[in-house]
Amino acid sequence: MVNMQNKKCIVAGGGKVALRKVKALIAEGANITVISPVLCPELEELEQAGAIAAVRKKAAESDCKDAFFVVTATNDDKANQRLANRLKHRMLVNNASSADNGNCHIPASLQRGRLILSVSTMGASPILARKIKDEWAQEYPDGLEDYFDFLFNAREMIKRANLNSVDKKGLLEEITDNKYKQSPQLRDDFYKLLQNF
């Protein structure tokens, strides 16, 4: 849950694992440079589209100067470990080949507007983390952004309302009922009700 917007991020590696990490960072608005002698075709496409920068060489400690976050995701586990060991005392580092060797993890995440669900097995099973994320996607399908905006706006109105704390808590619990998730009309009715307080 770190704000990665415009943060300088280095991804060491140009293969499929690096691509997964890059996609997660792009979704968060990071400023990404991939460092690798060779890039997979998808990373080349992202470079050509201007979504990432790329430097075609082996990553070195000096390449990570001033980085906020570094991912070591080359196809050489020992190189990943060496680079992570040199950097993790002064910046956030995720070692894709050994979760314990870095100092942070990139969880599998699902976002629906204001709702963000993240799961990590701390390196035990990224496959299981993705399965859990897929289960969440079934429970919280696309299209719920308006509902989560409603929860935010209604909560702000309830906090300002001239009500005692017990009544406020009751209303805050009320808006989490599934009927509001499913009915825009009920959400509008609730807004009108709140205008009376």
XYZ file of N, CA, C and O in Angstrom:
788
model
N 0.822 -1.197 0.000
C 0.000 0.000 0.000
C 0.867 1.262 0.000
O 0.567 2.231 0.665
N 1.948 1.230 -0.730
C 2.832 2.384 -0.865
C 2.421 3.153 -2.112
O 2.165 2.560 -3.162
N 2.350 4.470 -2.012
C 2.031 5.293 -3.171
C 3.237 5.308 -4.103
O 4.267 5.897 -3.795
N 3.113 4.655 -5.261
C 4.226 4.554 -6.209
C 4.139 5.586 -7.324
O 4.976 5.600 -8.223
N 3.161 6.472 -7.262
C 2.957 7.460 -8.321
C 4.226 8.267 -8.555
O 4.749 8.922 -7.655
N 4.757 8.204 -9.779
C 5.945 8.939 -10.215
C 7.219 8.586 -9.458
O 8.219 9.296 -9.582
N 7.205 7.504 -8.687
C 8.423 7.092 -7.979
C 9.364 6.403 -8.962
O 8.939 5.639 -9.825
N 10.661 6.653 -8.790
C 11.669 6.045 -9.657
C 11.838 4.581 -9.285
O 12.242 4.251 -8.176
N 11.533 3.695 -10.234
C 11.619 2.256 -10.004
C 12.512 1.621 -11.061
O 12.387 1.913 -12.246
N 13.418 0.771 -10.603
C 14.308 0.035 -11.490
C 13.912 -1.427 -11.459
O 13.751 -2.016 -10.383
N 13.758 -2.026 -12.638
C 13.516 -3.462 -12.739
C 14.708 -4.067 -13.465
O 14.951 -3.763 -14.635
N 15.472 -4.891 -12.746
C 16.635 -5.566 -13.329
C 16.155 -6.897 -13.906
O 15.747 -7.783 -13.166
N 16.177 -7.000 -15.208
C 15.713 -8.211 -15.870
C 14.757 -7.866 -16.992
O 14.046 -6.859 -16.923
N 14.736 -8.711 -18.032
C 13.910 -8.396 -19.188
C 13.005 -9.513 -19.640
O 12.515 -9.489 -20.770
N 12.748 -10.495 -18.755
C 11.928 -11.637 -19.136
C 10.502 -11.550 -18.640
O 10.005 -10.474 -18.273
N 9.841 -12.698 -18.600
C 8.421 -12.759 -18.228
C 8.181 -12.367 -16.775
O 7.169 -11.739 -16.461
N 9.088 -12.755 -15.868
C 8.929 -12.378 -14.464
C 9.041 -10.864 -14.320
O 8.229 -10.218 -13.656
N 10.048 -10.290 -14.970
C 10.202 -8.830 -14.948
C 8.958 -8.154 -15.517
O 8.494 -7.137 -14.996
N 8.406 -8.727 -16.585
C 7.201 -8.162 -17.205
C 6.049 -8.100 -16.207
O 5.345 -7.087 -16.136
N 5.837 -9.166 -15.438
C 4.757 -9.160 -14.438
C 4.962 -8.043 -13.423
O 4.025 -7.347 -13.050
N 6.204 -7.867 -12.991
C 6.492 -6.816 -12.015
C 6.276 -5.432 -12.639
O 5.728 -4.530 -12.012
N 6.710 -5.292 -13.885
C 6.550 -4.012 -14.582
C 5.073 -3.661 -14.725
O 4.661 -2.515 -14.481
N 4.249 -4.640 -15.084
C 2.815 -4.373 -15.246
C 2.196 -3.891 -13.933
O 1.365 -2.975 -13.926
N 2.600 -4.504 -12.829
C 2.080 -4.079 -11.524
C 2.505 -2.647 -11.216
O 1.717 -1.845 -10.699
N 3.731 -2.286 -11.570
C 4.229 -0.933 -11.302
C 3.589 0.098 -12.235
O 3.307 1.228 -11.819
N 3.345 -0.281 -13.477
C 2.666 0.625 -14.407
C 1.280 0.962 -13.872
O 0.846 2.123 -13.906
N 0.591 -0.042 -13.353
C -0.759 0.177 -12.813
C -0.747 1.168 -11.665
O -1.749 1.841 -11.406
N 0.382 1.291 -10.980
C 0.499 2.216 -9.854
C 1.088 3.564 -10.249
O 1.318 4.415 -9.394
N 1.373 3.752 -11.517
C 1.863 5.049 -11.991
C 3.330 5.313 -11.718
O 3.771 6.462 -11.677
N 4.118 4.252 -11.546
C 5.539 4.416 -11.259
C 6.308 4.871 -12.503
O 5.869 4.691 -13.636
N 7.467 5.454 -12.266
C 8.398 5.865 -13.317
C 9.422 4.738 -13.444
O 10.318 4.623 -12.621
N 9.289 3.905 -14.483
C 9.995 2.621 -14.543
C 11.106 2.621 -15.586
O 10.895 3.003 -16.740
N 12.265 2.116 -15.160
C 13.362 1.831 -16.079
C 13.706 0.354 -15.947
O 13.976 -0.127 -14.843
N 13.683 -0.354 -17.068
C 14.071 -1.764 -17.101
C 15.517 -1.830 -17.577
O 15.876 -1.215 -18.584
N 16.330 -2.595 -16.844
C 17.731 -2.738 -17.203
C 18.010 -4.211 -17.480
O 17.896 -5.051 -16.593
N 18.342 -4.511 -18.739
C 18.602 -5.887 -19.148
C 19.234 -5.873 -20.537
O 18.868 -5.035 -21.368
N 20.169 -6.798 -20.788
C 20.754 -6.854 -22.136
C 19.705 -7.139 -23.218
O 19.809 -6.659 -24.341
N 18.678 -7.925 -22.863
C 17.627 -8.301 -23.817
C 16.269 -8.121 -23.152
O 16.109 -8.416 -21.965
N 15.292 -7.636 -23.905
C 13.924 -7.498 -23.397
C 13.008 -8.470 -24.128
O 13.145 -8.675 -25.336
N 12.052 -9.045 -23.402
C 11.044 -9.870 -24.060
C 10.192 -8.955 -24.953
O 10.167 -7.730 -24.761
N 9.513 -9.514 -25.947
C 8.749 -8.684 -26.887
C 7.738 -7.752 -26.208
O 7.570 -6.598 -26.629
N 7.080 -8.211 -25.143
C 6.088 -7.365 -24.462
C 6.742 -6.149 -23.812
O 6.179 -5.049 -23.832
N 7.932 -6.337 -23.238
C 8.641 -5.192 -22.653
C 9.115 -4.234 -23.745
O 9.084 -3.015 -23.562
N 9.530 -4.782 -24.886
C 9.912 -3.920 -26.005
C 8.722 -3.072 -26.454
O 8.871 -1.882 -26.751
N 7.536 -3.688 -26.487
C 6.329 -2.939 -26.867
C 6.037 -1.828 -25.861
O 5.675 -0.707 -26.256
N 6.200 -2.117 -24.572
C 5.972 -1.092 -23.544
C 6.974 0.047 -23.683
O 6.631 1.212 -23.500
N 8.221 -0.297 -24.038
C 9.228 0.749 -24.261
C 8.847 1.608 -25.461
O 8.889 2.846 -25.395
N 8.465 0.976 -26.554
C 8.099 1.715 -27.763
C 6.882 2.604 -27.534
O 6.766 3.682 -28.119
N 5.984 2.158 -26.654
C 4.786 2.945 -26.340
C 5.088 4.073 -25.351
O 4.219 4.893 -25.071
N 6.302 4.105 -24.813
C 6.671 5.151 -23.868
C 6.221 4.879 -22.439
O 6.317 5.762 -21.582
N 5.761 3.653 -22.168
C 5.301 3.322 -20.817
C 6.459 3.063 -19.861
O 6.317 3.212 -18.642
N 7.603 2.650 -20.415
C 8.806 2.412 -19.613
C 10.012 2.932 -20.380
O 9.953 3.132 -21.591
N 11.123 3.126 -19.653
C 12.418 3.350 -20.287
C 13.189 2.045 -20.182
O 12.889 1.204 -19.335
N 14.167 1.866 -21.037
C 14.960 0.636 -21.002
C 16.422 0.955 -21.268
O 16.745 1.819 -22.082
N 17.288 0.234 -20.552
C 18.734 0.318 -20.752
C 19.201 -1.109 -21.006
O 18.985 -1.990 -20.169
N 19.833 -1.312 -22.170
C 20.204 -2.677 -22.550
C 21.630 -2.992 -22.096
O 22.588 -2.812 -22.835
N 21.709 -3.465 -20.849
C 22.964 -3.892 -20.236
C 22.629 -4.685 -18.993
O 21.477 -4.726 -18.569
N 23.639 -5.324 -18.388
C 23.418 -5.989 -17.112
C 23.287 -4.938 -16.027
O 24.038 -3.955 -16.004
N 22.357 -5.136 -15.129
C 22.117 -4.164 -14.058
C 23.258 -4.189 -13.046
O 23.775 -5.246 -12.688
N 23.625 -2.987 -12.597
C 24.662 -2.837 -11.573
C 24.127 -1.937 -10.474
O 23.137 -1.226 -10.653
N 24.792 -1.963 -9.342
C 24.373 -1.147 -8.207
C 24.273 0.327 -8.589
O 23.338 1.028 -8.194
N 25.215 0.800 -9.401
C 25.230 2.221 -9.794
C 24.003 2.612 -10.612
O 23.611 3.776 -10.631
N 23.364 1.652 -11.279
C 22.161 1.943 -12.064
C 20.964 2.285 -11.175
O 19.978 2.846 -11.650
N 21.059 1.918 -9.913
C 19.915 2.066 -9.008
C 20.017 3.306 -8.130
O 19.193 3.493 -7.219
N 20.982 4.155 -8.425
C 21.164 5.378 -7.654
C 19.875 6.193 -7.658
O 19.247 6.367 -8.689
N 19.480 6.654 -6.509
C 18.285 7.487 -6.335
C 16.969 6.757 -6.614
O 15.922 7.391 -6.683
N 17.011 5.445 -6.777
C 15.760 4.700 -6.987
C 14.991 4.624 -5.671
O 15.576 4.538 -4.591
N 13.679 4.662 -5.779
C 12.809 4.463 -4.618
C 12.580 2.976 -4.385
O 12.488 2.512 -3.257
N 12.509 2.226 -5.502
C 12.171 0.807 -5.436
C 12.917 0.069 -6.537
O 12.993 0.545 -7.669
N 13.466 -1.092 -6.191
C 14.198 -1.909 -7.158
C 13.649 -3.333 -7.124
O 13.427 -3.890 -6.045
N 13.446 -3.896 -8.317
C 13.071 -5.306 -8.448
C 14.224 -6.020 -9.127
O 14.668 -5.605 -10.201
N 14.732 -7.087 -8.494
C 15.751 -7.900 -9.132
C 15.050 -9.136 -9.699
O 14.555 -9.976 -8.958
N 14.972 -9.196 -11.028
C 14.199 -10.248 -11.694
C 14.927 -10.777 -12.928
O 14.311 -11.057 -13.952
N 16.252 -10.912 -12.821
C 17.003 -11.476 -13.934
C 16.863 -12.999 -13.906
O 16.303 -13.565 -12.967
N 17.425 -13.666 -14.910
C 17.389 -15.135 -14.922
C 18.580 -15.744 -14.184
O 18.831 -16.933 -14.263
N 19.314 -14.905 -13.443
C 20.474 -15.347 -12.666
C 20.193 -15.090 -11.182
O 20.291 -13.959 -10.699
N 19.820 -16.151 -10.453
C 19.451 -16.003 -9.039
C 20.566 -15.400 -8.202
O 20.316 -14.589 -7.305
N 21.799 -15.787 -8.476
C 22.926 -15.260 -7.686
C 23.119 -13.769 -7.940
O 23.406 -13.008 -7.024
N 22.957 -13.342 -9.190
C 23.067 -11.912 -9.511
C 21.945 -11.133 -8.827
O 22.171 -10.037 -8.301
N 20.734 -11.691 -8.822
C 19.617 -11.044 -8.126
C 19.945 -10.872 -6.643
O 19.711 -9.813 -6.062
N 20.476 -11.920 -6.037
C 20.790 -11.878 -4.612
C 21.882 -10.860 -4.313
O 21.778 -10.096 -3.354
N 22.929 -10.837 -5.139
C 24.023 -9.871 -4.922
C 23.503 -8.443 -4.979
O 23.805 -7.616 -4.115
N 22.711 -8.149 -6.012
C 22.201 -6.792 -6.167
C 21.257 -6.430 -5.022
O 21.355 -5.338 -4.440
N 20.382 -7.346 -4.656
C 19.454 -7.087 -3.544
C 20.220 -6.844 -2.248
O 19.895 -5.922 -1.486
N 21.249 -7.637 -1.989
C 22.035 -7.472 -0.760
C 22.705 -6.108 -0.692
O 22.817 -5.517 0.386
N 23.139 -5.601 -1.836
C 23.833 -4.305 -1.851
C 22.878 -3.123 -1.675
O 23.284 -2.054 -1.253
N 21.611 -3.322 -2.031
C 20.682 -2.197 -2.058
C 19.686 -2.147 -0.902
O 19.213 -1.080 -0.536
N 19.345 -3.296 -0.321
C 18.192 -3.349 0.581
C 18.373 -2.578 1.890
O 17.386 -2.320 2.567
N 19.576 -2.168 2.226
C 19.756 -1.376 3.450
C 19.420 0.101 3.233
O 19.320 0.862 4.187
N 19.201 0.512 1.963
C 18.937 1.937 1.732
C 17.721 2.234 0.846
O 17.409 3.404 0.611
N 17.066 1.195 0.345
C 15.870 1.418 -0.475
C 15.007 0.162 -0.458
O 15.436 -0.886 0.026
N 13.789 0.266 -0.990
C 12.902 -0.883 -1.082
C 13.373 -1.796 -2.210
O 13.619 -1.340 -3.327
N 13.509 -3.093 -1.887
C 13.997 -4.062 -2.869
C 13.130 -5.320 -2.820
O 12.886 -5.869 -1.745
N 12.695 -5.750 -4.002
C 11.972 -7.010 -4.140
C 12.823 -7.932 -4.999
O 13.117 -7.608 -6.145
N 13.243 -9.060 -4.421
C 13.994 -10.049 -5.183
C 13.008 -11.094 -5.677
O 12.471 -11.877 -4.891
N 12.756 -11.104 -6.972
C 11.740 -11.987 -7.539
C 12.100 -13.463 -7.419
O 11.217 -14.312 -7.419
N 13.384 -13.777 -7.293
C 13.773 -15.183 -7.211
C 13.929 -15.688 -5.784
O 14.082 -16.877 -5.553
N 13.875 -14.772 -4.790
C 13.980 -15.181 -3.389
C 13.350 -14.101 -2.524
O 13.998 -13.121 -2.172
N 12.091 -14.293 -2.172
C 11.342 -13.265 -1.449
C 12.028 -12.841 -0.156
O 12.001 -11.670 0.220
N 12.668 -13.781 0.530
C 13.315 -13.462 1.802
C 14.561 -12.610 1.635
O 15.033 -12.011 2.601
N 15.107 -12.550 0.430
C 16.344 -11.806 0.200
C 16.097 -10.310 0.034
O 17.004 -9.510 0.225
N 14.886 -9.910 -0.288
C 14.570 -8.490 -0.385
C 14.026 -7.984 0.939
O 14.111 -8.659 1.964
N 13.450 -6.784 0.904
C 12.839 -6.242 2.126
C 11.371 -5.873 1.918
O 10.764 -5.242 2.780
N 10.790 -6.252 0.783
C 9.361 -6.028 0.556
C 8.857 -6.987 -0.512
O 9.637 -7.593 -1.237
N 7.542 -7.126 -0.584
C 6.900 -8.027 -1.530
C 5.915 -7.234 -2.386
O 5.393 -6.217 -1.957
N 5.664 -7.725 -3.583
C 4.607 -7.171 -4.425
C 3.459 -8.164 -4.374
O 3.540 -9.249 -4.942
N 2.386 -7.826 -3.656
C 1.286 -8.780 -3.529
C 0.457 -8.847 -4.809
O 0.514 -7.958 -5.650
N -0.294 -9.918 -4.925
C -1.309 -9.989 -5.976
C -2.443 -9.062 -5.538
O -2.900 -9.137 -4.401
N -2.855 -8.152 -6.404
C -3.829 -7.128 -6.010
C -4.992 -7.040 -6.985
O -4.852 -7.288 -8.169
N -6.124 -6.657 -6.431
C -7.339 -6.429 -7.208
C -7.869 -5.061 -6.804
O -8.008 -4.778 -5.615
N -8.138 -4.202 -7.784
C -8.672 -2.876 -7.470
C -10.010 -2.678 -8.154
O -10.180 -2.978 -9.337
N -10.949 -2.181 -7.365
C -12.271 -1.816 -7.860
C -12.562 -0.420 -7.322
O -13.100 -0.253 -6.240
N -12.170 0.589 -8.071
C -12.336 1.956 -7.589
C -11.521 2.168 -6.326
O -10.313 1.969 -6.308
N -12.201 2.552 -5.240
C -11.524 2.828 -3.968
C -11.143 1.558 -3.208
O -10.429 1.625 -2.216
N -11.643 0.413 -3.653
C -11.342 -0.847 -2.976
C -10.071 -1.459 -3.556
O -9.961 -1.651 -4.767
N -9.130 -1.774 -2.682
C -7.921 -2.499 -3.080
C -7.787 -3.708 -2.168
O -7.746 -3.573 -0.942
N -7.744 -4.880 -2.778
C -7.527 -6.118 -2.035
C -6.176 -6.671 -2.459
O -5.908 -6.807 -3.657
N -5.331 -6.993 -1.491
C -4.007 -7.518 -1.790
C -3.757 -8.771 -0.978
O -4.158 -8.857 0.180
N -3.064 -9.719 -1.598
C -2.737 -10.966 -0.906
C -1.307 -11.362 -1.252
O -0.869 -11.239 -2.392
N -0.595 -11.819 -0.238
C 0.754 -12.322 -0.438
C 0.945 -13.565 0.416
O 0.454 -13.626 1.548
N 1.655 -14.535 -0.117
C 2.012 -15.713 0.674
C 3.461 -15.598 1.144
O 4.057 -16.586 1.547
N 4.013 -14.387 1.057
C 5.397 -14.119 1.457
C 6.364 -15.066 0.735
O 7.307 -15.583 1.309
N 6.081 -15.290 -0.539
C 6.956 -16.111 -1.361
C 6.658 -17.597 -1.333
O 7.246 -18.363 -2.095
N 5.749 -18.042 -0.466
C 5.469 -19.481 -0.365
C 4.805 -20.017 -1.628
O 5.142 -21.096 -2.111
N 3.849 -19.263 -2.191
C 3.155 -19.732 -3.393
C 2.488 -18.575 -4.118
O 1.319 -18.273 -3.866
N 3.216 -17.910 -5.022
C 2.582 -16.859 -5.830
C 1.372 -17.368 -6.609
O 0.437 -16.624 -6.852
N 1.381 -18.662 -6.974
C 0.238 -19.230 -7.700
C -1.014 -19.191 -6.821
O -2.103 -18.823 -7.273
N -0.875 -19.554 -5.545
C -2.018 -19.500 -4.632
C -2.497 -18.061 -4.455
O -3.706 -17.806 -4.440
N -1.573 -17.126 -4.343
C -1.966 -15.713 -4.205
C -2.802 -15.277 -5.397
O -3.820 -14.601 -5.241
N -2.395 -15.683 -6.614
C -3.170 -15.322 -7.812
C -4.539 -15.996 -7.800
O -5.527 -15.402 -8.233
N -4.619 -17.240 -7.316
C -5.916 -17.924 -7.240
C -6.858 -17.187 -6.288
O -8.047 -17.026 -6.577
N -6.335 -16.746 -5.156
C -7.156 -15.997 -4.201
C -7.628 -14.702 -4.842
O -8.796 -14.310 -4.723
N -6.733 -14.035 -5.536
C -7.105 -12.794 -6.237
C -8.227 -13.056 -7.236
O -9.181 -12.274 -7.335
N -8.139 -14.163 -7.964
C -9.179 -14.509 -8.943
C -10.522 -14.781 -8.259
O -11.583 -14.432 -8.789
N -10.477 -15.395 -7.068
C -11.714 -15.620 -6.304
C -12.337 -14.291 -5.889
O -13.555 -14.106 -5.954
N -11.503 -13.358 -5.462
C -12.006 -12.031 -5.093
C -12.655 -11.345 -6.287
O -13.641 -10.629 -6.152
N -12.056 -11.543 -7.465
C -12.593 -10.902 -8.672
C -14.015 -11.382 -8.960
O -14.824 -10.631 -9.510
N -14.320 -12.638 -8.587
C -15.682 -13.144 -8.753
C -16.638 -12.477 -7.765
O -17.776 -12.153 -8.098
N -16.155 -12.260 -6.544
C -17.000 -11.655 -5.510
C -17.175 -10.154 -5.720
O -18.224 -9.594 -5.395
N -16.148 -9.507 -6.254
C -16.183 -8.064 -6.490
C -15.905 -7.800 -7.974
O -14.801 -7.418 -8.350
N -16.905 -8.002 -8.838
C -16.693 -7.847 -10.279
C -16.515 -6.377 -10.668
O -16.760 -5.460 -9.882
N -16.106 -6.175 -11.913
C -16.016 -4.811 -12.455
C -17.368 -4.125 -12.332
O -18.409 -4.777 -12.352
N -17.338 -2.814 -12.222
C -18.585 -2.058 -12.173
C -18.987 -1.617 -10.782
O -20.046 -1.012 -10.604
N -18.168 -1.914 -9.779
C -18.520 -1.538 -8.406
C -17.912 -0.203 -7.975
O -18.055 0.200 -6.822
N -17.270 0.482 -8.898
C -16.609 1.741 -8.545
C -17.592 2.737 -7.938
O -17.285 3.411 -6.944
N -18.809 2.833 -8.520
C -19.819 3.767 -8.000
C -20.231 3.409 -6.573
O -20.475 4.291 -5.752
N -20.306 2.113 -6.293
C -20.676 1.681 -4.940
C -19.625 2.124 -3.925
O -19.957 2.632 -2.846
N -18.356 1.972 -4.264
C -17.316 2.366 -3.313
C -17.223 3.881 -3.178
O -16.906 4.399 -2.105
N -17.530 4.612 -4.257
C -17.636 6.072 -4.134
C -18.792 6.440 -3.201
O -18.684 7.367 -2.393
N -19.908 5.711 -3.322
C -21.046 5.922 -2.429
C -20.633 5.722 -0.973
O -20.960 6.539 -0.100
N -19.916 4.623 -0.689
C -19.473 4.373 0.687
C -18.631 5.524 1.218
O -18.795 5.967 2.361
N -17.735 6.034 0.381
C -16.869 7.137 0.797
C -17.693 8.401 1.062
O -17.574 9.036 2.116
N -18.527 8.768 0.098
C -19.309 10.001 0.215
C -20.307 9.935 1.366
O -20.476 10.902 2.124
N -20.983 8.790 1.498
C -21.958 8.630 2.580
C -21.262 8.697 3.937
O -21.769 9.310 4.880
N -20.090 8.093 4.025
C -19.347 8.129 5.294
C -18.997 9.571 5.669
O -19.115 9.971 6.837
N -18.562 10.353 4.686
C -18.230 11.753 4.964
C -19.475 12.510 5.446
O -19.398 13.320 6.383
N -20.620 12.251 4.824
C -21.861 12.915 5.235
C -22.278 12.473 6.646
O -22.723 13.298 7.448
N -22.131 11.195 6.928
C -22.498 10.679 8.253
C -21.604 11.295 9.322
O -22.077 11.682 10.401
N -20.311 11.417 9.046
C -19.391 12.010 10.023
C -19.786 13.452 10.358
O -19.634 13.899 11.492
N -20.300 14.191 9.362
C -20.680 15.593 9.572
C -22.093 15.753 10.128
O -22.485 16.834 10.556
N -22.867 14.682 10.091
C -24.281 14.761 10.495
C -24.423 15.055 11.989
O -23.569 14.701 12.802
N -25.527 15.719 12.318
C -25.828 16.065 13.716
C -26.503 14.862 14.379
O -27.704 14.871 14.645
N -25.693 13.824 14.625
C -26.186 12.582 15.219
C -25.221 12.131 16.307
O -24.044 12.490 16.285
N -25.729 11.323 17.238
C -24.822 10.802 18.259
C -23.983 9.665 17.668
O -24.271 9.153 16.580
N -22.955 9.251 18.393
C -22.004 8.262 17.863
C -22.652 6.904 17.615
O -22.285 6.200 16.670
N -23.641 6.527 18.417
C -24.311 5.240 18.220
C -25.087 5.244 16.904
O -25.032 4.288 16.118
N -25.828 6.348 16.635
C -26.577 6.449 15.381
C -25.645 6.490 14.172
O -25.936 5.874 13.130
N -24.531 7.199 14.317
C -23.566 7.257 13.210
C -23.022 5.868 12.910
O -22.932 5.463 11.747
N -22.675 5.129 13.958
C -22.154 3.781 13.751
C -23.201 2.895 13.080
O -22.884 2.102 12.182
N -24.447 3.034 13.493
C -25.517 2.252 12.879
C -25.658 2.541 11.391
O -25.840 1.619 10.583
N -25.565 3.813 11.012
C -25.666 4.180 9.595
C -24.454 3.679 8.808
O -24.587 3.227 7.662
N -23.276 3.741 9.429
C -22.073 3.245 8.757
C -22.155 1.744 8.513
O -21.691 1.246 7.479
N -22.755 1.026 9.443
C -22.955 -0.410 9.236
C -24.038 -0.659 8.186
O -23.923 -1.562 7.357
N -25.071 0.160 8.194
C -26.187 0.014 7.246
C -25.707 0.087 5.796
O -26.128 -0.710 4.952
N -24.815 1.031 5.491
C -24.417 1.232 4.087
C -23.566 0.086 3.531
O -23.359 0.015 2.324
N -23.097 -0.807 4.406
C -22.341 -1.964 3.903
C -23.246 -3.135 3.526
O -22.761 -4.151 3.041
N -24.555 -2.990 3.711
C -25.496 -4.040 3.330
C -25.447 -4.235 1.809
O -25.363 -3.269 1.045
N -25.499 -5.485 1.382
C -25.404 -5.808 -0.047
C -26.449 -5.109 -0.904
O -26.237 -4.901 -2.096
N -27.577 -4.739 -0.319
C -28.622 -4.099 -1.121
C -28.129 -2.779 -1.725
O -28.533 -2.410 -2.821
N -27.226 -2.080 -1.025
C -26.682 -0.826 -1.560
C -25.670 -1.099 -2.669
O -25.526 -0.310 -3.600
N -24.978 -2.224 -2.566
C -24.032 -2.602 -3.618
C -24.779 -2.868 -4.916
O -24.307 -2.543 -6.000
N -25.983 -3.410 -4.799
C -26.723 -3.841 -5.979
C -27.684 -2.789 -6.531
O -28.133 -2.920 -7.664
N -27.994 -1.740 -5.761
C -29.050 -0.820 -6.197
C -28.625 0.651 -6.149
O -28.570 1.260 -5.083
N -28.369 1.253 -7.312
C -28.087 2.688 -7.357
C -29.251 3.519 -6.801
O -29.028 4.570 -6.196
N -30.477 3.051 -6.995
C -31.638 3.792 -6.486
C -31.618 3.866 -4.960
O -31.879 4.919 -4.374
N -31.301 2.751 -4.302
C -31.212 2.768 -2.835
C -30.095 3.684 -2.355
O -30.221 4.337 -1.324
N -29.017 3.752 -3.116
C -27.925 4.664 -2.747
C -28.401 6.114 -2.828
O -28.127 6.924 -1.942
N -29.128 6.442 -3.902
C -29.674 7.804 -4.034
C -30.647 8.114 -2.895
O -30.622 9.224 -2.336
N -31.483 7.155 -2.548
C -32.425 7.350 -1.445
C -31.690 7.589 -0.125
O -32.120 8.416 0.689
N -30.592 6.895 0.072
C -29.832 7.058 1.312
C -29.203 8.456 1.387
O -29.204 9.090 2.439
N -28.686 8.932 0.247
C -28.160 10.303 0.204
C -29.241 11.306 0.623
O -28.983 12.235 1.398
N -30.455 11.126 0.092
C -31.549 12.049 0.410
C -31.883 11.983 1.902
O -32.142 13.018 2.530
N -31.861 10.789 2.463
C -32.098 10.632 3.893
C -31.061 11.393 4.711
O -31.383 12.097 5.666
N -29.797 11.290 4.298
C -28.727 11.943 5.042
C -28.834 13.474 5.014
O -28.357 14.146 5.924
N -29.429 13.999 3.981
C -29.567 15.456 3.867
C -30.487 16.028 4.952
O -30.497 17.229 5.182
N -31.236 15.150 5.618
C -32.117 15.620 6.687
C -31.400 15.773 8.021
O -31.999 16.284 8.982
N -30.173 15.333 8.111
C -29.449 15.381 9.405
C -28.406 16.495 9.413
O -27.716 16.736 8.491
